[in-house]
Amino acid sequence: MQGRASYRKTLPKNPLMSHNCQNTMPDRTSPGHARSRSAPSFKDTGRGVKSAMGPTCLNGEGGLGVDEIGVLRIGSVNVGTLRGRSGEVVDMVTRRHLDFCCLQETRWKGASARTIGGYKIFWMGCQAGVSGVGVMVAERWIEKVLDVKRISDRLMVLRVIVGKSVVNLVSVYAPQVGRPMEEKEEFLASLGQTLAGIDAGERLLVCGDLNGHVGADADGFDGVHGGFGFGKRNVEGEMILELADALNFVVANTWFMKEEGKLVTYESGGCRSVVDYILIRKSERNMLRDVKVIAGEACIPQHKLLVCVLEVKECARKKKVKFVEKCKVWKLRKEPEARNAFL
C-alpha cells in the first residue's frame, strides 16, 4: 500500500518477547472483498462463551508451573468527556465491578489524579481540553500502583502489582476520522516503541479506542485476528493488525464468538462499527477468559463499555534438582590410592 509505512516491516520486534506457539459506518470503512473464515480450535470456558485456545505454560522438570492467583475485570471506554459526568462514569464502573477501566477522550486539562467514589482516576490531557486518556483504579489496587507514565494526551501506561506479577495497562486513543494520515502513523509508531520497551517479564494489556476497523475475518492475519470480528477492514484497521503482528500481539476482541450486540463498540444514527480494542501478547493469551461489549449505559450514548475478564497466572520456573554424583565404590578394589583415601 503506497503513501504510508508498513508497520509489519518497520517496527522493531522486542527481543525479550517470547512467541510460544498469531453494517459499518460509511466514513470509517473502505471497500472490502469476500474473506474466508479461519478455523481456530476452541474450548468451552464454562461461562456461556467459546474462546480460542491459547498457549499454555509447560510443566515438568525445568519447565514452567502455573499458579493462578485470581480474576481481574478490566474495562475500556471512550467516555466522550468526563466534564460533568465523572460521577456517572464512576457509578457505571462500580456497578460493573471493574478492577480497572481505561478511559479515552476524557477532555480534562493537565495531568494529575483524583479520587471519586471508590476509584482513583489517573489522567493525561492537554491545555486545549480535547482528547485525553486515563485509567481508573479500584480502591483495593491503589496502593499497588507502581508507576504512571504519561506519554501524551493519547497514550499513557499504568504499572500495578497483581500478586507476584506486574501488570502494565496501556490506555490509548488513536487520532479519529479526518485527522491526517501522518498523525495516525506517528501515533502508532509511538505506541509501538512504548510496547516494545516494556519488560517481557511483566504482563501487558492495551485497551482503548484505536479508531480503525480490523474486519470480520483474519484474512491474512491468522494468529493475530481470531476470525470473529465485525464489518469490513479499512486502512487504519490494517495498520492496527500490522502493528500487532510486528510485536506478537493478538486482538482479543476477535477471539470470542459473540452475537453482534456484544461485538459492536460504537453506534450512532443507525451505523454500527467496532473501533475499541483490547490487545494482549500471544504468549499471554491463555489468561483471557472473555471479552465482551456491555451496551445500554446512559452516560456513554455512542461508545459502548468493553470488558475483558483476565485470569492472571504466574509462571514460575521450577528449581532444577542438583545432581549428586554417586560414590564409585568399585574404585576401592582397583585403585589403591582411592582405597587409602577412603580409609
Coordinates of C-alpha atoms in Angstrom, one line a residue:
M1 CA 0.0 0.0 0.0
Q2 CA 1.6 3.3 -1.1
G3 CA 1.8 6.5 0.8
R4 CA 2.4 5.1 4.3
A5 CA 4.9 2.9 6.1
S6 CA 4.2 -0.7 6.6
Y7 CA 4.4 -1.5 10.4
R8 CA 4.8 -5.2 9.7
K9 CA 8.3 -4.4 8.3
T10 CA 9.4 -1.2 10.0
L11 CA 8.5 -1.6 13.7
P12 CA 11.3 -3.2 15.8
K13 CA 10.5 -6.5 17.4
N14 CA 11.2 -6.8 21.1
P15 CA 13.9 -9.3 21.5
L16 CA 12.7 -10.0 25.0
M17 CA 9.3 -11.1 23.9
S18 CA 8.5 -14.8 23.7
H19 CA 6.4 -16.4 21.0
N20 CA 5.2 -19.8 22.3
C21 CA 3.0 -21.0 19.6
Q22 CA -0.7 -15.5 15.7
N23 CA -23.5 -2.8 8.7
T24 CA -20.4 -0.4 9.4
M25 CA -20.1 3.4 9.4
P26 CA -19.5 4.7 5.8
D27 CA -16.9 7.3 6.8
R28 CA -14.9 4.8 8.8
T29 CA -14.6 2.0 6.2
S30 CA -13.1 1.3 2.8
P31 CA -14.4 -1.1 0.2
G32 CA -13.7 -4.8 1.1
H33 CA -13.9 -8.2 -0.5
A34 CA -15.0 -11.6 0.4
R35 CA -12.9 -13.3 3.0
S36 CA -12.6 -16.9 4.2
R37 CA -13.2 -17.5 7.8
S38 CA -10.3 -19.1 9.7
A39 CA -10.9 -22.1 11.9
P40 CA -9.1 -21.9 15.2
S41 CA -9.5 -24.5 17.9
F42 CA -11.9 -23.8 20.7
K43 CA -12.7 -24.8 24.2
D44 CA -15.8 -24.2 26.4
T45 CA -14.9 -21.7 29.2
G46 CA -17.9 -22.7 31.3
R47 CA -19.2 -19.1 31.2
G48 CA -21.5 -19.4 28.2
V49 CA -18.9 -18.4 25.6
K50 CA -16.4 -20.2 23.4
S51 CA -12.9 -19.0 23.4
A52 CA -9.9 -19.8 21.1
M53 CA -7.3 -21.9 22.9
G54 CA -4.1 -20.1 23.6
P55 CA -0.6 -21.3 24.5
T56 CA -0.2 -23.0 27.9
C57 CA 2.7 -23.0 30.4
L58 CA 4.8 -26.1 30.3
N59 CA 5.1 -28.4 33.2
G60 CA 7.8 -30.9 34.1
E61 CA 11.4 -30.7 35.2
G62 CA 13.0 -27.4 34.2
G63 CA 9.6 -26.2 32.7
L64 CA 7.0 -23.8 33.9
G65 CA 4.5 -24.3 36.6
V66 CA 1.2 -22.4 36.8
D67 CA -0.1 -20.7 39.9
E68 CA -3.5 -19.0 39.3
I69 CA -3.9 -16.0 41.6
G70 CA -7.3 -14.6 40.6
V71 CA -9.6 -12.9 38.0
L72 CA -9.4 -9.3 37.0
R73 CA -12.2 -7.4 35.3
I74 CA -10.7 -4.7 33.1
G75 CA -12.8 -2.2 31.2
S76 CA -12.2 0.3 28.4
V77 CA -14.5 3.0 27.1
N78 CA -14.5 6.3 25.2
V79 CA -16.5 8.5 27.5
G80 CA -16.8 11.5 25.1
T81 CA -16.0 13.7 28.1
L82 CA -15.6 13.5 31.8
R83 CA -16.7 17.1 32.3
G84 CA -20.0 17.0 34.2
R85 CA -20.3 13.2 34.0
S86 CA -17.4 11.8 36.1
G87 CA -19.8 10.7 38.8
E88 CA -22.0 8.8 36.3
V89 CA -18.9 7.0 34.9
V90 CA -17.7 6.0 38.3
D91 CA -21.2 4.7 39.1
M92 CA -21.1 2.6 35.9
V93 CA -17.7 1.2 36.6
T94 CA -18.8 0.4 40.2
R95 CA -21.9 -1.4 39.1
R96 CA -19.9 -3.5 36.6
H97 CA -17.5 -4.5 39.3
L98 CA -14.4 -3.4 37.4
D99 CA -10.9 -3.5 38.9
F100 CA -9.5 -1.1 36.3
C101 CA -11.0 0.9 33.5
C102 CA -9.1 2.6 30.7
L103 CA -10.7 5.9 29.6
Q104 CA -10.4 7.8 26.3
E105 CA -11.5 11.3 25.3
T106 CA -11.6 12.5 28.9
R107 CA -11.2 16.2 27.8
W108 CA -9.7 17.0 31.2
K109 CA -6.8 19.5 31.1
G110 CA -3.3 18.9 32.5
A111 CA -2.1 15.7 34.1
S112 CA -2.9 14.6 37.6
A113 CA -5.0 12.2 39.7
R114 CA -8.1 12.4 41.9
T115 CA -10.3 10.1 43.9
I116 CA -14.0 9.9 43.1
G117 CA -16.2 7.4 45.0
G118 CA -14.3 4.1 45.2
Y119 CA -11.9 4.8 42.4
K120 CA -8.8 6.9 41.7
I121 CA -8.5 8.4 38.3
F122 CA -5.1 8.9 36.8
W123 CA -5.3 11.1 33.6
M124 CA -3.3 12.8 31.0
G125 CA -4.8 15.7 29.0
C126 CA -3.7 18.8 27.2
Q127 CA -4.2 22.6 27.6
A128 CA -6.8 22.7 24.8
G129 CA -9.0 20.3 26.8
V130 CA -9.5 17.9 23.8
S131 CA -8.7 14.2 23.6
G132 CA -7.1 12.9 26.8
V133 CA -6.7 9.4 28.3
G134 CA -6.9 8.0 31.8
V135 CA -7.1 4.9 33.9
M136 CA -9.5 4.3 36.8
V137 CA -8.2 2.1 39.6
A138 CA -10.4 0.5 42.2
E139 CA -9.6 1.3 45.8
R140 CA -8.1 -2.0 46.7
W141 CA -5.5 -1.6 44.0
I142 CA -4.5 2.0 44.6
E143 CA -1.6 1.1 46.9
K144 CA -0.4 -1.4 44.4
V145 CA 0.3 1.2 41.7
L146 CA 4.0 1.3 41.0
D147 CA 4.2 3.9 38.3
V148 CA 2.2 6.1 35.8
K149 CA 3.9 7.1 32.6
R150 CA 2.0 9.9 30.8
I151 CA 3.5 9.8 27.3
S152 CA 0.9 12.1 25.6
D153 CA -2.7 13.1 25.7
R154 CA -3.4 9.9 23.6
L155 CA -1.1 7.4 25.4
M156 CA -0.4 6.5 29.0
V157 CA 0.9 3.4 30.9
L158 CA 0.0 2.4 34.4
R159 CA 2.0 -0.3 36.2
V160 CA 0.4 -2.2 39.1
I161 CA 1.4 -5.2 41.2
V162 CA -1.1 -8.1 41.0
G163 CA 0.0 -10.9 43.2
K164 CA 3.7 -11.5 42.3
S165 CA 3.3 -10.1 38.8
V166 CA 3.5 -6.6 37.4
V167 CA 0.7 -5.7 35.0
N168 CA 1.0 -2.8 32.5
L169 CA -2.3 -1.2 31.5
V170 CA -1.9 0.9 28.4
S171 CA -4.7 3.4 27.7
V172 CA -4.7 4.6 24.1
Y173 CA -6.8 7.0 22.0
A174 CA -5.8 7.0 18.3
P175 CA -6.5 10.0 16.0
Q176 CA -10.0 9.9 14.8
V177 CA -11.5 10.1 11.3
G178 CA -10.5 13.3 9.5
R179 CA -7.1 13.6 11.1
P180 CA -4.0 13.5 8.8
M181 CA -2.6 10.0 8.0
E182 CA 0.9 11.3 9.1
E183 CA -0.6 11.9 12.6
K184 CA -2.0 8.4 12.7
E185 CA 1.3 6.9 11.6
E186 CA 3.2 8.9 14.3
F187 CA 0.8 7.7 16.9
L188 CA 1.2 4.0 16.0
A189 CA 5.0 4.4 15.9
S190 CA 4.9 5.9 19.4
L191 CA 2.7 3.1 20.6
G192 CA 4.9 0.5 19.1
Q193 CA 8.0 2.0 20.7
T194 CA 6.2 2.1 24.1
L195 CA 5.1 -1.5 23.9
A196 CA 8.5 -2.8 22.7
G197 CA 10.1 -1.1 25.7
I198 CA 8.0 -2.9 28.3
D199 CA 9.8 -5.8 30.0
A200 CA 8.7 -9.2 28.7
G201 CA 8.6 -10.5 32.3
E202 CA 5.7 -8.1 33.0
R203 CA 2.1 -8.6 32.0
L204 CA 0.8 -6.2 29.3
L205 CA -2.7 -5.2 28.2
V206 CA -3.5 -2.5 25.6
C207 CA -7.0 -1.0 25.9
G208 CA -8.6 1.8 24.0
D209 CA -10.2 3.5 21.0
L210 CA -7.9 2.8 18.1
N211 CA -10.3 4.3 15.5
G212 CA -9.9 1.5 12.9
H213 CA -11.8 -1.5 11.6
V214 CA -9.9 -4.8 11.6
G215 CA -12.8 -6.6 9.8
A216 CA -14.8 -9.7 10.4
D217 CA -12.2 -12.3 9.3
A218 CA -8.5 -12.9 9.8
D219 CA -7.8 -12.5 6.0
G220 CA -4.0 -12.7 6.1
F221 CA -3.5 -12.1 9.8
D222 CA -4.1 -15.6 11.2
G223 CA -2.8 -15.8 14.7
V224 CA -3.4 -12.1 15.3
H225 CA -7.0 -11.8 14.3
G226 CA -9.1 -14.6 15.8
G227 CA -11.7 -14.7 12.9
F228 CA -14.7 -13.4 14.9
G229 CA -14.7 -9.6 14.2
F230 CA -17.3 -7.3 12.6
G231 CA -17.7 -5.4 9.4
K232 CA -15.1 -4.6 6.7
R233 CA -11.5 -3.8 7.2
N234 CA -10.2 -0.3 6.4
V235 CA -6.7 1.2 6.1
E236 CA -6.5 2.1 9.8
G237 CA -7.6 -1.4 10.8
E238 CA -4.9 -3.0 8.6
M239 CA -2.3 -0.7 10.3
I240 CA -3.5 -1.9 13.7
L241 CA -3.1 -5.5 12.6
E242 CA 0.4 -4.9 11.2
L243 CA 1.4 -3.3 14.5
A244 CA 0.1 -6.3 16.5
D245 CA 1.7 -8.7 14.1
A246 CA 5.1 -7.0 14.4
L247 CA 5.0 -7.1 18.2
N248 CA 3.5 -10.6 18.6
F249 CA 0.1 -9.4 19.9
V250 CA -3.4 -10.6 19.3
V251 CA -6.6 -8.6 19.0
A252 CA -8.5 -10.1 21.9
N253 CA -12.0 -9.0 20.8
T254 CA -11.8 -11.2 17.7
W255 CA -11.0 -14.5 19.6
F256 CA -14.5 -14.9 21.1
M257 CA -17.6 -15.9 19.2
K258 CA -20.3 -13.4 20.1
E259 CA -23.6 -12.1 18.7
E260 CA -23.4 -8.7 17.0
G261 CA -24.8 -6.9 20.0
K262 CA -21.7 -7.9 22.1
L263 CA -19.3 -7.1 19.3
V264 CA -20.2 -3.5 18.3
T265 CA -18.5 -0.8 20.3
Y266 CA -19.8 2.3 18.5
E267 CA -23.3 3.1 17.4
S268 CA -24.7 6.3 16.1
G269 CA -27.5 7.2 13.7
G270 CA -28.1 3.6 12.7
C271 CA -24.5 3.0 11.8
R272 CA -22.6 0.3 13.8
S273 CA -18.9 -0.4 14.0
V274 CA -16.0 -1.7 16.1
V275 CA -13.3 0.8 16.9
D276 CA -12.4 -0.1 20.5
Y277 CA -10.0 -3.0 21.1
I278 CA -8.0 -4.9 23.7
L279 CA -4.6 -6.2 22.6
I280 CA -2.6 -8.8 24.5
R281 CA 0.7 -10.7 23.9
K282 CA 0.3 -14.0 22.1
S283 CA 2.3 -15.6 24.9
E284 CA -0.3 -14.4 27.5
R285 CA -3.5 -15.2 25.5
N286 CA -4.2 -18.2 27.8
M287 CA -5.1 -15.7 30.5
L288 CA -8.1 -14.4 28.6
R289 CA -11.5 -15.7 29.8
D290 CA -13.8 -13.4 28.0
V291 CA -14.0 -10.1 26.1
K292 CA -17.5 -8.6 25.6
V293 CA -19.3 -5.3 25.0
I294 CA -21.9 -4.0 27.5
A295 CA -24.5 -1.7 26.0
G296 CA -27.2 0.4 27.5
E297 CA -25.2 2.7 29.7
A298 CA -26.8 6.2 29.7
C299 CA -23.6 8.1 30.4
I300 CA -22.0 6.8 27.1
P301 CA -24.7 7.1 24.4
Q302 CA -22.4 6.3 21.4
H303 CA -19.5 4.2 22.5
K304 CA -20.0 1.0 24.5
L305 CA -18.2 -0.3 27.5
L306 CA -15.7 -3.0 26.5
V307 CA -14.9 -5.5 29.3
C308 CA -12.1 -8.1 29.5
V309 CA -12.0 -10.9 32.0
L310 CA -8.4 -11.8 32.7
E311 CA -7.3 -14.7 34.8
V312 CA -3.8 -13.7 35.9
K313 CA -1.4 -16.6 36.2
E314 CA 2.1 -16.7 37.4
C315 CA 4.5 -18.8 35.5
A316 CA 7.5 -19.5 37.8
R317 CA 10.4 -21.7 36.8
K318 CA 10.8 -24.8 38.9
K319 CA 14.2 -25.2 40.5
K320 CA 16.3 -27.9 39.0
V321 CA 17.4 -30.7 41.4
K322 CA 21.1 -30.5 41.8
F323 CA 22.9 -33.6 40.5
V324 CA 24.7 -35.6 43.2
E325 CA 27.4 -37.9 41.9
K326 CA 27.3 -41.5 43.1
C327 CA 30.1 -43.0 45.1
K328 CA 32.3 -45.0 42.8
V329 CA 32.8 -47.9 45.2
W330 CA 34.4 -50.2 42.5
K331 CA 37.5 -48.0 42.6
L332 CA 38.2 -49.2 46.1
R333 CA 39.2 -52.6 44.7
K334 CA 41.0 -51.5 41.6
E335 CA 42.8 -48.3 42.8
P336 CA 44.9 -48.5 45.9
E337 CA 45.1 -44.7 46.2
A338 CA 41.3 -44.4 46.3
R339 CA 41.1 -47.1 48.9
N340 CA 43.7 -45.5 51.1
A341 CA 41.9 -42.1 50.8
F342 CA 38.6 -43.6 51.8
L343 CA 40.1 -45.3 54.8

